[in-house]
Tab-separated table of C-alpha atoms in Angstrom:
chain	number	residue	atom	x	y	z
A	1	UNK	CA	-13.261	-3.008	4.690
A	2	UNK	CA	-12.229	0.522	3.821
A	3	UNK	CA	-15.775	1.801	4.348
A	4	UNK	CA	-15.926	0.172	7.762
A	5	UNK	CA	-12.726	1.973	8.722
A	6	UNK	CA	-14.142	5.347	7.655
A	7	UNK	CA	-17.425	4.770	9.462
A	8	UNK	CA	-15.581	3.688	12.608
A	9	UNK	CA	-13.354	6.761	12.444
A	10	UNK	CA	-16.329	9.111	12.138
A	11	UNK	CA	-18.128	7.455	15.039
A	12	UNK	CA	-14.989	7.577	17.185
A	13	UNK	CA	-14.506	11.270	16.418
A	14	UNK	CA	-18.099	12.028	17.312
A	15	UNK	CA	-17.968	10.268	20.662
A	16	UNK	CA	-14.391	11.026	21.680
A	17	UNK	CA	-14.278	14.699	20.749
A	18	UNK	CA	-14.108	17.210	23.575
A	19	UNK	CA	-17.333	18.922	24.495
A	20	UNK	CA	-17.991	21.900	22.272
A	21	UNK	CA	-19.174	25.123	23.832
A	22	UNK	CA	-20.606	26.940	20.851
A	23	UNK	CA	-23.073	29.612	21.834
A	24	UNK	CA	-24.905	32.460	20.192
A	25	UNK	CA	-24.710	35.936	21.702
A	26	UNK	CA	-28.092	35.707	23.438
A	27	UNK	CA	-27.342	32.286	24.912
A	28	UNK	CA	-23.984	33.550	26.132
A	29	UNK	CA	-25.613	36.572	27.804
A	30	UNK	CA	-28.143	34.316	29.523
A	31	UNK	CA	-25.419	32.001	30.746
A	32	UNK	CA	-23.242	34.843	32.013
A	33	UNK	CA	-26.226	36.261	33.884
A	34	UNK	CA	-27.036	32.883	35.463
A	35	UNK	CA	-23.410	32.177	36.369
A	36	UNK	CA	-23.129	35.545	38.083
A	37	UNK	CA	-26.166	34.651	40.224
A	38	UNK	CA	-24.679	31.231	41.059
A	39	UNK	CA	-26.815	28.972	38.816
A	40	UNK	CA	-24.398	26.992	36.618
A	41	UNK	CA	-26.722	24.075	35.776
A	42	UNK	CA	-28.445	25.844	32.898
A	43	UNK	CA	-25.157	26.155	30.980
A	44	UNK	CA	-24.825	22.423	30.483
A	45	UNK	CA	-28.426	22.232	29.257
A	46	UNK	CA	-27.968	25.007	26.729
A	47	UNK	CA	-24.725	23.502	25.418
A	48	UNK	CA	-26.395	20.097	25.092
A	49	UNK	CA	-29.292	21.689	23.207
A	50	UNK	CA	-26.940	23.431	20.813
A	51	UNK	CA	-25.070	20.189	20.122
A	52	UNK	CA	-28.370	18.348	19.640
A	53	UNK	CA	-29.534	20.892	17.064
A	54	UNK	CA	-26.144	20.723	15.355
A	55	UNK	CA	-26.159	16.926	14.966
A	56	UNK	CA	-29.740	16.380	13.781
A	57	UNK	CA	-29.355	17.583	10.140
A	58	UNK	CA	-26.260	15.403	9.692
A	59	UNK	CA	-28.030	12.412	11.196
A	60	UNK	CA	-31.015	12.928	8.891
A	61	UNK	CA	-28.720	13.180	5.857
A	62	UNK	CA	-26.927	10.004	6.921
A	63	UNK	CA	-30.213	8.079	7.281
A	64	UNK	CA	-31.364	9.264	3.846
A	65	UNK	CA	-28.004	8.264	2.365
A	66	UNK	CA	-28.158	4.767	3.866
A	67	UNK	CA	-31.707	4.248	2.613
A	68	UNK	CA	-30.735	5.501	-0.843
A	69	UNK	CA	-27.713	3.168	-0.913
A	70	UNK	CA	-29.795	0.148	0.079
A	71	UNK	CA	-32.447	0.985	-2.527
A	72	UNK	CA	-29.852	1.338	-5.286
A	73	UNK	CA	-28.254	-2.000	-4.314
A	74	UNK	CA	-31.666	-3.698	-4.412
A	75	UNK	CA	-32.448	-2.135	-7.804
A	76	UNK	CA	-29.072	-3.251	-9.187
A	77	UNK	CA	-29.650	-6.796	-7.933
A	78	UNK	CA	-33.098	-6.871	-9.529
A	79	UNK	CA	-31.694	-5.545	-12.830
A	80	UNK	CA	-29.055	-8.315	-12.846
A	81	UNK	CA	-31.623	-11.024	-12.196
A	82	UNK	CA	-33.958	-9.620	-14.887
A	83	UNK	CA	-31.158	-9.534	-17.458
A	84	UNK	CA	-30.200	-13.155	-16.646
A	85	UNK	CA	-33.819	-14.205	-17.103
A	86	UNK	CA	-34.022	-12.442	-20.461
A	87	UNK	CA	-30.794	-14.106	-21.656
A	88	UNK	CA	-32.137	-17.538	-20.753
A	89	UNK	CA	-35.414	-16.853	-22.546
A	90	UNK	CA	-33.775	-15.778	-25.814
């Protein structure tokens, strides 16, 4: 139950957080140049791209962690069943 609470909190923070506007110096210069010419649509695309690149490593680590957890649970279950079988045989 505690794990479900933590997972729910992380998901809520990811989806309910205000939009971040992190930009490198070159992206910022490009955006300032486009805004001065009246094109503001590219700014949203660049910010979305930055957020996408930011999230992907964490998502990959989370997928690897879930797969590792499931594999360890399956291995532990198999070890328990093997030890029960050995006790019955002896």
